[in-house]
CSV table of N, CA and C in Angstrom, one decimal:
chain,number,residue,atom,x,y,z
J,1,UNK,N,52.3,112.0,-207.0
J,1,UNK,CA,53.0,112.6,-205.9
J,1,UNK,C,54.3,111.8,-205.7
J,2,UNK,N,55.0,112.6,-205.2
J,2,UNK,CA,56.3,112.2,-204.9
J,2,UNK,C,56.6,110.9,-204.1
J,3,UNK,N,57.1,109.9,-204.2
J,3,UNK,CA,57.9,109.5,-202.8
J,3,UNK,C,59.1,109.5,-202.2
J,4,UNK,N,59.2,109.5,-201.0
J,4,UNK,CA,60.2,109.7,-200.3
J,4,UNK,C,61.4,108.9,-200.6
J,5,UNK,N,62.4,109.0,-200.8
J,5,UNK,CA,63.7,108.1,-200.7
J,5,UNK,C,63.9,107.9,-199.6
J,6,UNK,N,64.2,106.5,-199.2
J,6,UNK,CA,64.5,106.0,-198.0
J,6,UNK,C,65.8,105.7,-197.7
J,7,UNK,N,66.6,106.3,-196.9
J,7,UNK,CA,67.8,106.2,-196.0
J,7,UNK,C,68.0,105.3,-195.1
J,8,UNK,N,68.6,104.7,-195.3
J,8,UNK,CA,68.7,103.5,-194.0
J,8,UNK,C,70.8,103.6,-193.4
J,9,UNK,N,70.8,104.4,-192.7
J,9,UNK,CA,72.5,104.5,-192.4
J,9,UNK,C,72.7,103.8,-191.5
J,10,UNK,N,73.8,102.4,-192.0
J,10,UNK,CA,74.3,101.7,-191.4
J,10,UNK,C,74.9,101.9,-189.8
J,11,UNK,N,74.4,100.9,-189.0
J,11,UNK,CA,75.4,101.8,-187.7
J,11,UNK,C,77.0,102.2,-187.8
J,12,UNK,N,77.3,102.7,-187.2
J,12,UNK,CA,79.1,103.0,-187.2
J,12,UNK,C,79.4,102.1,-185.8
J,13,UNK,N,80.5,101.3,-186.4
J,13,UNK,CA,80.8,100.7,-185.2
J,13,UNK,C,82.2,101.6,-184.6
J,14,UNK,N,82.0,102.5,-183.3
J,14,UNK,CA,83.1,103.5,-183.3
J,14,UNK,C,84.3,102.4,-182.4
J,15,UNK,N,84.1,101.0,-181.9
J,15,UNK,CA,85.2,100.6,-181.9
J,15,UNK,C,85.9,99.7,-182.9
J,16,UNK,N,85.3,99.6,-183.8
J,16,UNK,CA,86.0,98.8,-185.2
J,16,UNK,C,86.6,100.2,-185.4
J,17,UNK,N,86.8,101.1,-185.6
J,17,UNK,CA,87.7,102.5,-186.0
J,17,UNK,C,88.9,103.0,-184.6
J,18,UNK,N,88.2,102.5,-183.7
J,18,UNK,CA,89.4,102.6,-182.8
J,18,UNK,C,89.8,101.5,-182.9
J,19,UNK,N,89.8,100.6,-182.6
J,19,UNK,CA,90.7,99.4,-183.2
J,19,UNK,C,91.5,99.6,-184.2
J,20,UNK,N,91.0,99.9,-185.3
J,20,UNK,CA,91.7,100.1,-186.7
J,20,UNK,C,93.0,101.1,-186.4
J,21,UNK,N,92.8,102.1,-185.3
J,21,UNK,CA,93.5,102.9,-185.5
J,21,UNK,C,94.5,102.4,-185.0
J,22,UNK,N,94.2,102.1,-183.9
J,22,UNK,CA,95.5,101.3,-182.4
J,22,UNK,C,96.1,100.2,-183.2
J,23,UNK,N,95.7,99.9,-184.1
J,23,UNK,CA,96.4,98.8,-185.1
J,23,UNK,C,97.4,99.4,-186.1
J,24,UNK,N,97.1,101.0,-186.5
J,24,UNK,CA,97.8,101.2,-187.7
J,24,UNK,C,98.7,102.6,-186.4
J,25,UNK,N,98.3,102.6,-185.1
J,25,UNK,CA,99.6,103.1,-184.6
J,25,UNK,C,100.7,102.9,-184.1
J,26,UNK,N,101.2,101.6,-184.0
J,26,UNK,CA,102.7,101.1,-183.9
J,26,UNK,C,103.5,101.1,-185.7
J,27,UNK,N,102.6,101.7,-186.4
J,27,UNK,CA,103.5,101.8,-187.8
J,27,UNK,C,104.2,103.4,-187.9
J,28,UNK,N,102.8,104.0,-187.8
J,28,UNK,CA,102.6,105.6,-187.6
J,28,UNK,C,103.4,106.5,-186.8
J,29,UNK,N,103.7,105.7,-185.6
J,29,UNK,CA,104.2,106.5,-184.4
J,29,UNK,C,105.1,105.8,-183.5
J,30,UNK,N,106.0,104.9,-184.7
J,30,UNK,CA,107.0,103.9,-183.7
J,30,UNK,C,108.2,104.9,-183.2
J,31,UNK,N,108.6,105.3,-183.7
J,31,UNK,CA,109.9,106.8,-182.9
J,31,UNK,C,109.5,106.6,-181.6
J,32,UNK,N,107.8,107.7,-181.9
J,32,UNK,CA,107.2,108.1,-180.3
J,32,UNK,C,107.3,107.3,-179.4
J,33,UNK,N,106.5,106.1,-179.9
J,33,UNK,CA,106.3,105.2,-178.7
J,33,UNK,C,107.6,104.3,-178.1
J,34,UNK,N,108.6,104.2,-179.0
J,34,UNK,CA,109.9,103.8,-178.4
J,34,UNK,C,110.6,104.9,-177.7
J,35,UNK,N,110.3,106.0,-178.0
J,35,UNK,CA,110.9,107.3,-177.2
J,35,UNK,C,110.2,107.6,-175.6
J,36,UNK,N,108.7,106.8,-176.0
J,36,UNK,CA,108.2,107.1,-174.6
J,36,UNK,C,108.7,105.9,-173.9
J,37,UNK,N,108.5,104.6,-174.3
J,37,UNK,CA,109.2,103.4,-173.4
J,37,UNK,C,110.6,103.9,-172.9
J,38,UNK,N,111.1,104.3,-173.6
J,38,UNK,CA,112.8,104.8,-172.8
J,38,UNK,C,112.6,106.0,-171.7
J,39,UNK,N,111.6,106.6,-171.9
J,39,UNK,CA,111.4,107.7,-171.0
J,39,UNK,C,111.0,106.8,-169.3
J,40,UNK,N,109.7,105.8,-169.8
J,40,UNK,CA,108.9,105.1,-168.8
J,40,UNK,C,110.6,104.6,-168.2
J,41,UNK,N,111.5,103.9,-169.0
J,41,UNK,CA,112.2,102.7,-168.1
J,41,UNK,C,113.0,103.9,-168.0
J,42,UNK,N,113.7,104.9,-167.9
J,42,UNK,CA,114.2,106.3,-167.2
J,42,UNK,C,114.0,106.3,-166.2
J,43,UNK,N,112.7,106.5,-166.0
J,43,UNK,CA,111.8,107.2,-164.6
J,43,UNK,C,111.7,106.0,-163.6
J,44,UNK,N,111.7,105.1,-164.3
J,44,UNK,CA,111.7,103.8,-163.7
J,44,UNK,C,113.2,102.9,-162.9
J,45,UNK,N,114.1,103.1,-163.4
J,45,UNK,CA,115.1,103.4,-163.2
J,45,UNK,C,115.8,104.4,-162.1
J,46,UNK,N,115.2,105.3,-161.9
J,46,UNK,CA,115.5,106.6,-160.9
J,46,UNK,C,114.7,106.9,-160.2
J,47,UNK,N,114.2,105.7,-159.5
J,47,UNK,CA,113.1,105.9,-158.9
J,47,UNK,C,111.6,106.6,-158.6
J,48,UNK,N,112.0,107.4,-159.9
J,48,UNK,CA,110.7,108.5,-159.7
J,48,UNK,C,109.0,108.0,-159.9
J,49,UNK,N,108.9,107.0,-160.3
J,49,UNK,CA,108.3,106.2,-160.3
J,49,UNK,C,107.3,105.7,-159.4
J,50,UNK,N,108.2,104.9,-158.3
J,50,UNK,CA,108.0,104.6,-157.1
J,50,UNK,C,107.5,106.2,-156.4
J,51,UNK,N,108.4,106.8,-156.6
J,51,UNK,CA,108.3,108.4,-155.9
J,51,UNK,C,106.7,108.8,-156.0
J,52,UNK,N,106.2,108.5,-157.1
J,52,UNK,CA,104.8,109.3,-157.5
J,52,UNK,C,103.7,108.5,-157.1
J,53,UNK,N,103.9,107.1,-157.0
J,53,UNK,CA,102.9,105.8,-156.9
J,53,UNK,C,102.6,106.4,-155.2
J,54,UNK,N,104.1,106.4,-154.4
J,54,UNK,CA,103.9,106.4,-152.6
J,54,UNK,C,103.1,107.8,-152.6
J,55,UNK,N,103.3,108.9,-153.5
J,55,UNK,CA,102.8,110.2,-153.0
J,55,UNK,C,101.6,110.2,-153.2
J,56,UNK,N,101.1,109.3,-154.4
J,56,UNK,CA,99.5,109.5,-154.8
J,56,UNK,C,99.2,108.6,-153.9
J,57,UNK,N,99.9,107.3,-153.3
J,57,UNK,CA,99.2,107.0,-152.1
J,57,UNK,C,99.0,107.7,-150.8
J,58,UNK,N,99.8,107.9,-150.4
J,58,UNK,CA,100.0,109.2,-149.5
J,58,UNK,C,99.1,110.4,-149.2
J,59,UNK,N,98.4,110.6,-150.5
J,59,UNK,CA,97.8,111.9,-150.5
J,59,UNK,C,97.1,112.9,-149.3
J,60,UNK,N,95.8,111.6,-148.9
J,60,UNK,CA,95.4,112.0,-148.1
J,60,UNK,C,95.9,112.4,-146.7
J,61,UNK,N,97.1,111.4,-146.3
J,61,UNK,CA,97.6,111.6,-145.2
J,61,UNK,C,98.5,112.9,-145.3
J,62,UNK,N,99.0,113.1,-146.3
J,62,UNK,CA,100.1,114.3,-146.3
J,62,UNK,C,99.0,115.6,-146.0
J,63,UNK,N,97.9,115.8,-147.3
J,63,UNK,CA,97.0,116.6,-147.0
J,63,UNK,C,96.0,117.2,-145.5
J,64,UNK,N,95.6,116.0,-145.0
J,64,UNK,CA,95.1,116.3,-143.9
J,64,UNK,C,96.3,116.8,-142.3
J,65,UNK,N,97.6,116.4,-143.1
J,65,UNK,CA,98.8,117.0,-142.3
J,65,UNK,C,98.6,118.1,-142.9
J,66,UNK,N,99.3,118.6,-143.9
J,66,UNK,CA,99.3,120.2,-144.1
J,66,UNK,C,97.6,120.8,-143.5
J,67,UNK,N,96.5,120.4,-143.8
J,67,UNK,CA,96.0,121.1,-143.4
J,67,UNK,C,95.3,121.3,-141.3
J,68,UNK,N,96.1,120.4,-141.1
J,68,UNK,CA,96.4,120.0,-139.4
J,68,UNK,C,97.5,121.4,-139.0
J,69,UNK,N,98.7,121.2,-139.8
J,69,UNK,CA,99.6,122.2,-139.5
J,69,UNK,C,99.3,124.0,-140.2
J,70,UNK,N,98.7,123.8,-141.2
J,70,UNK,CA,97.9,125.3,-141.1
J,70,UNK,C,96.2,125.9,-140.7
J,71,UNK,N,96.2,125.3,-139.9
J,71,UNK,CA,95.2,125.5,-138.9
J,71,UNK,C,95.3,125.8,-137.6
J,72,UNK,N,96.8,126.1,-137.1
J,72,UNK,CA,97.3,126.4,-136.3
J,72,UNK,C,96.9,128.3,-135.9
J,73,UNK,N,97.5,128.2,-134.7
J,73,UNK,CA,97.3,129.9,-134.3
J,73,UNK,C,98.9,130.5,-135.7
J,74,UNK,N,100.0,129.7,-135.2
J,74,UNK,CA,101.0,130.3,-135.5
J,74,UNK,C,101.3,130.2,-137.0
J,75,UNK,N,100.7,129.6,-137.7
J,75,UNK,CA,100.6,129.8,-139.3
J,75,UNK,C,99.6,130.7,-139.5
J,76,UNK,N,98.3,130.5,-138.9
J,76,UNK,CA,97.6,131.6,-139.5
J,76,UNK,C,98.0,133.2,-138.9
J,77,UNK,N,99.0,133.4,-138.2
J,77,UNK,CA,99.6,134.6,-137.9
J,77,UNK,C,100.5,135.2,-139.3
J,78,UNK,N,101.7,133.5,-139.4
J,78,UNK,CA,102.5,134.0,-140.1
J,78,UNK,C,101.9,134.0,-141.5
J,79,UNK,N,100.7,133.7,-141.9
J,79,UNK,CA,100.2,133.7,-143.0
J,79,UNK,C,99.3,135.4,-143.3
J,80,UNK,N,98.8,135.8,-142.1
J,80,UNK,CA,98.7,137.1,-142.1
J,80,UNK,C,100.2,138.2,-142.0
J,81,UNK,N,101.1,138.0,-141.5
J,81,UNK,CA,102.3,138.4,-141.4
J,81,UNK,C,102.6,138.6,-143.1
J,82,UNK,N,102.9,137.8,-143.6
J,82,UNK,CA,103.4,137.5,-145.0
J,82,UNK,C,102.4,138.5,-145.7
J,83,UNK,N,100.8,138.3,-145.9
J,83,UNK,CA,100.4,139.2,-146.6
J,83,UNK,C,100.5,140.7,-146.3
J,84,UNK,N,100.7,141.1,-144.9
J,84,UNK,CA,101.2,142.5,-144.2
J,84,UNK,C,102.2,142.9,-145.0
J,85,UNK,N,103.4,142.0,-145.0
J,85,UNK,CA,104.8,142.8,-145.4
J,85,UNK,C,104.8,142.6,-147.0
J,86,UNK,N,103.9,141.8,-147.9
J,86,UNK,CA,103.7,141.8,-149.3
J,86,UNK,C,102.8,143.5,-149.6
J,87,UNK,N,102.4,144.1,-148.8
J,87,UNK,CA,101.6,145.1,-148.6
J,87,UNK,C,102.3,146.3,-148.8
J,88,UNK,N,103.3,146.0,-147.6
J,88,UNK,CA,104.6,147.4,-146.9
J,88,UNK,C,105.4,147.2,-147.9
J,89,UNK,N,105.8,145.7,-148.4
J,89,UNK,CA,107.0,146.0,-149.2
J,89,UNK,C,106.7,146.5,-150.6
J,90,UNK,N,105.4,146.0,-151.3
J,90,UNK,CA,105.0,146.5,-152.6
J,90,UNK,C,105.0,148.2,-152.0
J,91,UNK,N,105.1,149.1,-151.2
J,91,UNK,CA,104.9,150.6,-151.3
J,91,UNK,C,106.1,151.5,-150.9
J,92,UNK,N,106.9,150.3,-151.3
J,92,UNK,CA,108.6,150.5,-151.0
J,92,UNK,C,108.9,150.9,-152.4
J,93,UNK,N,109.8,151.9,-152.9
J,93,UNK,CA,110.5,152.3,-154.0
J,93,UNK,C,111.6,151.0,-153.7
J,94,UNK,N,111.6,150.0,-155.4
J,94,UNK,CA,113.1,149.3,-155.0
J,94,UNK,C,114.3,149.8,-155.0
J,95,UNK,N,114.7,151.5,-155.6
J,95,UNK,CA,115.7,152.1,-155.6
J,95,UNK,C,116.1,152.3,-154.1
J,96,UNK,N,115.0,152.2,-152.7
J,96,UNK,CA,115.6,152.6,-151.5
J,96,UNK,C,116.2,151.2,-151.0
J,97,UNK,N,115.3,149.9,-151.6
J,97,UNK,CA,116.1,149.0,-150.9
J,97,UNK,C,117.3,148.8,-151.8
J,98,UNK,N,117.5,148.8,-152.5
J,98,UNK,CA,118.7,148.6,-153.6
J,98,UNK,C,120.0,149.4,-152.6
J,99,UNK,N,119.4,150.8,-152.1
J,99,UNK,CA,120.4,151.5,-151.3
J,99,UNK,C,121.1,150.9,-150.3
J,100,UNK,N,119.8,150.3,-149.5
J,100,UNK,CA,120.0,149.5,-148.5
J,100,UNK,C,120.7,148.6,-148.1
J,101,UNK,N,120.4,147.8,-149.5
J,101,UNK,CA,121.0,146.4,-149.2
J,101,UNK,C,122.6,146.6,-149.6
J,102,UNK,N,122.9,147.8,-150.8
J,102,UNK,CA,124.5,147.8,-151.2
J,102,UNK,C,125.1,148.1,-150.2
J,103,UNK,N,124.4,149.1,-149.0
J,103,UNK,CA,124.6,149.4,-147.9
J,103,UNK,C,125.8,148.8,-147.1
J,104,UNK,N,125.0,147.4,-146.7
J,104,UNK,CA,125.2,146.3,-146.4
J,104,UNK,C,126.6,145.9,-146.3
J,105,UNK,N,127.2,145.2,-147.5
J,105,UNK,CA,128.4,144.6,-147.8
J,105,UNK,C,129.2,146.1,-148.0
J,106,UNK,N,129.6,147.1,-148.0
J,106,UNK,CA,129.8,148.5,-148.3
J,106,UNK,C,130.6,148.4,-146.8
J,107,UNK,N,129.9,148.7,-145.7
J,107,UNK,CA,130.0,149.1,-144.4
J,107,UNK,C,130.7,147.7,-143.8
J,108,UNK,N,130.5,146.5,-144.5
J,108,UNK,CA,131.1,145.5,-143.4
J,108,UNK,C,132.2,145.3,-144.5
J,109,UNK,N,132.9,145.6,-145.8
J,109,UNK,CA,134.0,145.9,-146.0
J,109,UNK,C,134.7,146.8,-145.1
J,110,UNK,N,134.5,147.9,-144.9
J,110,UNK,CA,134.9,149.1,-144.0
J,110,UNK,C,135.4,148.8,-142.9
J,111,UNK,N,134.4,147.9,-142.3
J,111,UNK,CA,134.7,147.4,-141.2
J,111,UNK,C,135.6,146.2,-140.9
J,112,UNK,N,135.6,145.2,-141.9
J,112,UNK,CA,136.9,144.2,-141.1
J,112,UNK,C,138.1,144.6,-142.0
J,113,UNK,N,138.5,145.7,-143.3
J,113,UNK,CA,139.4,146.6,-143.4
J,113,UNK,C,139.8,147.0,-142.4
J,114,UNK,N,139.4,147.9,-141.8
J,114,UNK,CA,139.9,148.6,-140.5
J,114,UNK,C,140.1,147.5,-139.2
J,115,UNK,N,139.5,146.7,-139.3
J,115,UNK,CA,139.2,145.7,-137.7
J,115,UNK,C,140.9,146.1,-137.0
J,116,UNK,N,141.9,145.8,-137.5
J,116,UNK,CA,143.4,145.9,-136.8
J,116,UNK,C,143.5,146.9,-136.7
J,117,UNK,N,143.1,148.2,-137.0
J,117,UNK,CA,143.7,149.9,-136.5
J,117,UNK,C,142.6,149.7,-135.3
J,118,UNK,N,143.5,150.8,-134.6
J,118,UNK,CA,142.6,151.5,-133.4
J,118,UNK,C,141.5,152.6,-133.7
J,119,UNK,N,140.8,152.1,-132.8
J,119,UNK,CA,139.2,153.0,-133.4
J,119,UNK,C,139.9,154.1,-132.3
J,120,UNK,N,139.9,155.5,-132.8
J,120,UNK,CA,140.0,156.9,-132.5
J,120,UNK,C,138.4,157.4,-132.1
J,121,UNK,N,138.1,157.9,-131.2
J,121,UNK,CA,137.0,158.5,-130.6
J,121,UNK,C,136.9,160.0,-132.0
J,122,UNK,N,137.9,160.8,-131.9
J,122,UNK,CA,137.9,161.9,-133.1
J,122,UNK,C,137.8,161.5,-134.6
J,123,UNK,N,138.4,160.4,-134.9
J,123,UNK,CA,137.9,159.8,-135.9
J,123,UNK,C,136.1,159.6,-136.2
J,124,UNK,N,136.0,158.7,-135.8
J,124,UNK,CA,134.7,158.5,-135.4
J,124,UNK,C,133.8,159.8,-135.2
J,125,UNK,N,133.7,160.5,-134.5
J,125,UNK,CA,133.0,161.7,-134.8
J,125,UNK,C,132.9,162.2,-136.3
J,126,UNK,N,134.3,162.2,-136.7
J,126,UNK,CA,134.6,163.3,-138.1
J,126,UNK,C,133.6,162.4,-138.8
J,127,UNK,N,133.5,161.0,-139.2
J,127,UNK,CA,132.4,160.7,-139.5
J,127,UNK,C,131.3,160.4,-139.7
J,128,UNK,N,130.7,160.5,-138.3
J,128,UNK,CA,129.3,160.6,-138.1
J,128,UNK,C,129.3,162.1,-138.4
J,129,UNK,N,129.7,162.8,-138.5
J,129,UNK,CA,129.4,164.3,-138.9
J,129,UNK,C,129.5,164.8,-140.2
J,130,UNK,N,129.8,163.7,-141.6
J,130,UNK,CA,129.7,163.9,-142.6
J,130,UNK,C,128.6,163.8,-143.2
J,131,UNK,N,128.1,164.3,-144.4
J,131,UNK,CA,126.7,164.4,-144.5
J,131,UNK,C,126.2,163.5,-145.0
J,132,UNK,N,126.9,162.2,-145.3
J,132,UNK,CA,126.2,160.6,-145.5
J,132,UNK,C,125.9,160.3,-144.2
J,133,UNK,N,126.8,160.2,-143.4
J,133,UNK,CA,126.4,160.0,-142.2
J,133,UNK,C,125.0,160.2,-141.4
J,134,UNK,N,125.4,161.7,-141.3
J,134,UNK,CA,124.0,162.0,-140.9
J,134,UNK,C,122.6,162.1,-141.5
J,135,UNK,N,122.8,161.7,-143.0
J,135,UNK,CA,121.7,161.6,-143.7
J,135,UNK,C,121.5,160.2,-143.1
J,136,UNK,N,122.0,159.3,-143.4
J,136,UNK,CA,121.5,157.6,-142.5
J,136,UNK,C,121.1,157.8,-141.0
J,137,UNK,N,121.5,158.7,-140.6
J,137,UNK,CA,121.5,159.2,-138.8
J,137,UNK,C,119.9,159.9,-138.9
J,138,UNK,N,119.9,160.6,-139.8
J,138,UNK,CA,118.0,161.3,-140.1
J,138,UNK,C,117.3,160.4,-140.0
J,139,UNK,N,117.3,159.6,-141.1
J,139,UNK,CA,117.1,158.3,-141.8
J,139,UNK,C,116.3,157.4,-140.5
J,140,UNK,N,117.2,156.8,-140.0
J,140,UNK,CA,117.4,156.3,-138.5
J,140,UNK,C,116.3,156.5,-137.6
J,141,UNK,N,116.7,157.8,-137.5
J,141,UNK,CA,115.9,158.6,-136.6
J,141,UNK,C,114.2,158.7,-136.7
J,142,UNK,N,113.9,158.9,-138.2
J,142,UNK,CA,112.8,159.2,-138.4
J,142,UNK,C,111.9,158.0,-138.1
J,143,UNK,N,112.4,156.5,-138.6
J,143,UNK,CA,112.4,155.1,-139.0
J,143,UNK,C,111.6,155.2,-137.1
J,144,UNK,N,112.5,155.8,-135.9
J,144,UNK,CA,112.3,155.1,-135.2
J,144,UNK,C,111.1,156.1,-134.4
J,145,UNK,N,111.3,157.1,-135.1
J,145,UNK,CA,109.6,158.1,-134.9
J,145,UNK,C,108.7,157.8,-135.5
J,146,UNK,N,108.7,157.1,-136.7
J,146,UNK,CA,107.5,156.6,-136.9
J,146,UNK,C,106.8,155.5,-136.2
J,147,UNK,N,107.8,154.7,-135.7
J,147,UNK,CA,107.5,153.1,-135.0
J,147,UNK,C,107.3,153.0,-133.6
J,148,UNK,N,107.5,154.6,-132.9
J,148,UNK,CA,107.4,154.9,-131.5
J,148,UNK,C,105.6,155.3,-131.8
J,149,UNK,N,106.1,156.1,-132.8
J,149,UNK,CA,104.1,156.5,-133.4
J,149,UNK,C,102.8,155.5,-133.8
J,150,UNK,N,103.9,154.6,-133.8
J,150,UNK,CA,102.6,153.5,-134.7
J,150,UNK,C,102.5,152.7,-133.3
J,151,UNK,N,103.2,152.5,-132.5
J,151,UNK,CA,103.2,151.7,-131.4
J,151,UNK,C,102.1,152.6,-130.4
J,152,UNK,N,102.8,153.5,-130.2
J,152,UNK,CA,101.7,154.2,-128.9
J,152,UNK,C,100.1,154.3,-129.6
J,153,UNK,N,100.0,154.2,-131.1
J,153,UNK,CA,98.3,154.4,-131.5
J,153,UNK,C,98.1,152.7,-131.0
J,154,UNK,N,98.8,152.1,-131.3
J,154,UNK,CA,98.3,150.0,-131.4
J,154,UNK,C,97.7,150.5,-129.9
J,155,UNK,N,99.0,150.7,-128.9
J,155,UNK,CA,98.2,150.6,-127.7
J,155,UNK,C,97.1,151.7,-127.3
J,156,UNK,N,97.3,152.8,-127.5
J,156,UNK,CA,95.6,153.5,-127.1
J,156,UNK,C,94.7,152.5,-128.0
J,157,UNK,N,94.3,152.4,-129.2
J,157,UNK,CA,93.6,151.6,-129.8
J,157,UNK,C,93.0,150.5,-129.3
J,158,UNK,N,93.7,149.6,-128.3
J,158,UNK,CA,93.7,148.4,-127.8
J,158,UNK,C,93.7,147.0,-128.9
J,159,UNK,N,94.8,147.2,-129.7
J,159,UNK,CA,95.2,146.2,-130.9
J,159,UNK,C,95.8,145.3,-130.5
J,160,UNK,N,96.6,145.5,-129.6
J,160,UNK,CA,98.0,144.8,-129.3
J,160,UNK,C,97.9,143.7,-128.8
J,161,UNK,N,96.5,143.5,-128.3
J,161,UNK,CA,96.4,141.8,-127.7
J,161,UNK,C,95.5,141.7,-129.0
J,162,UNK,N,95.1,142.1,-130.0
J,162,UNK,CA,94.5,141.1,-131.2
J,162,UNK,C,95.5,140.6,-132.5
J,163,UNK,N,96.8,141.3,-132.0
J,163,UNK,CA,97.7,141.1,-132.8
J,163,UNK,C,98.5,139.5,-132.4
């Protein structure tokens, strides 16, 4: 019958190989490591250093502030606020605000243009009665029928003091 061959595997010593290695890496990767000392005495240099040591000390105290100051009534409002209008505004076409906002600088050119002429009451009519006009005058109007509508439901509803 056969016998067995016997294996006997030496232990591995895995810090004689890391050693070995940390020995043969200042040959290997001298650039790096002089690239990262100039980095360290950079940051070191510009305080940033200091900056990161106080903040990791700091931690807890900064943290339990932030979380002191949003635990408030008035953060967790404006924290529900913000996700409201991330809601309204995502179901906004951007082509209306884009209208909107050229709007803007458009109308207050117009306006300190003209600031030295005398405003004419006939003037002024002729255009409010043009049909840009009164398309923003619709516009306007509707904006403020929907918000007279959503207001009088809050109150039948009785929302208005949970808001």
């Amino acid at each position: 019958m056969a016998q067995p061959i016997s294996f006997h595997a030496p232990p591995v010593d895995s810090r004689h190989a890391l050693r070995l290695k940390i020995e043969q890496a200042p040959d290997k990767h001298a650039e790096a490591i002089l690239a990262a000392y100039d980095l360290l005495q950079a940051l070191y240099d510009r305080g940033v250093l200091d900056t990161a040591a106080s903040a990791l000390k700091a931690t807890d105290t900064m943290l339990a502030t932030i979380v002191d100051d949003a635990n408030t009534p008035e953060a967790i409002r404006a924290l529900r606020n913000l996700v409201f209008w991330q809601k309204t505004l995502g179901n906004i076409e951007p082509k209306w605000f884009k209208g909107l906002f050229q709007a803007v600088p458009d109308a207050l050119a117009t306006a300190t243009a003209e600031r030295d002429q005398p405003v004419h009451l006939w003037k002024l009519l002729r255009r409010a009665l043009t049909r840009d006009s009164l398309r923003g005058l619709a516009a306007g109007i509707d904006f403020l029928e929907s918000f007279g509508r959503h207001l009088h439901a809050i109150e039948a509803s009785g929302e208005r003091e949970s808001l």
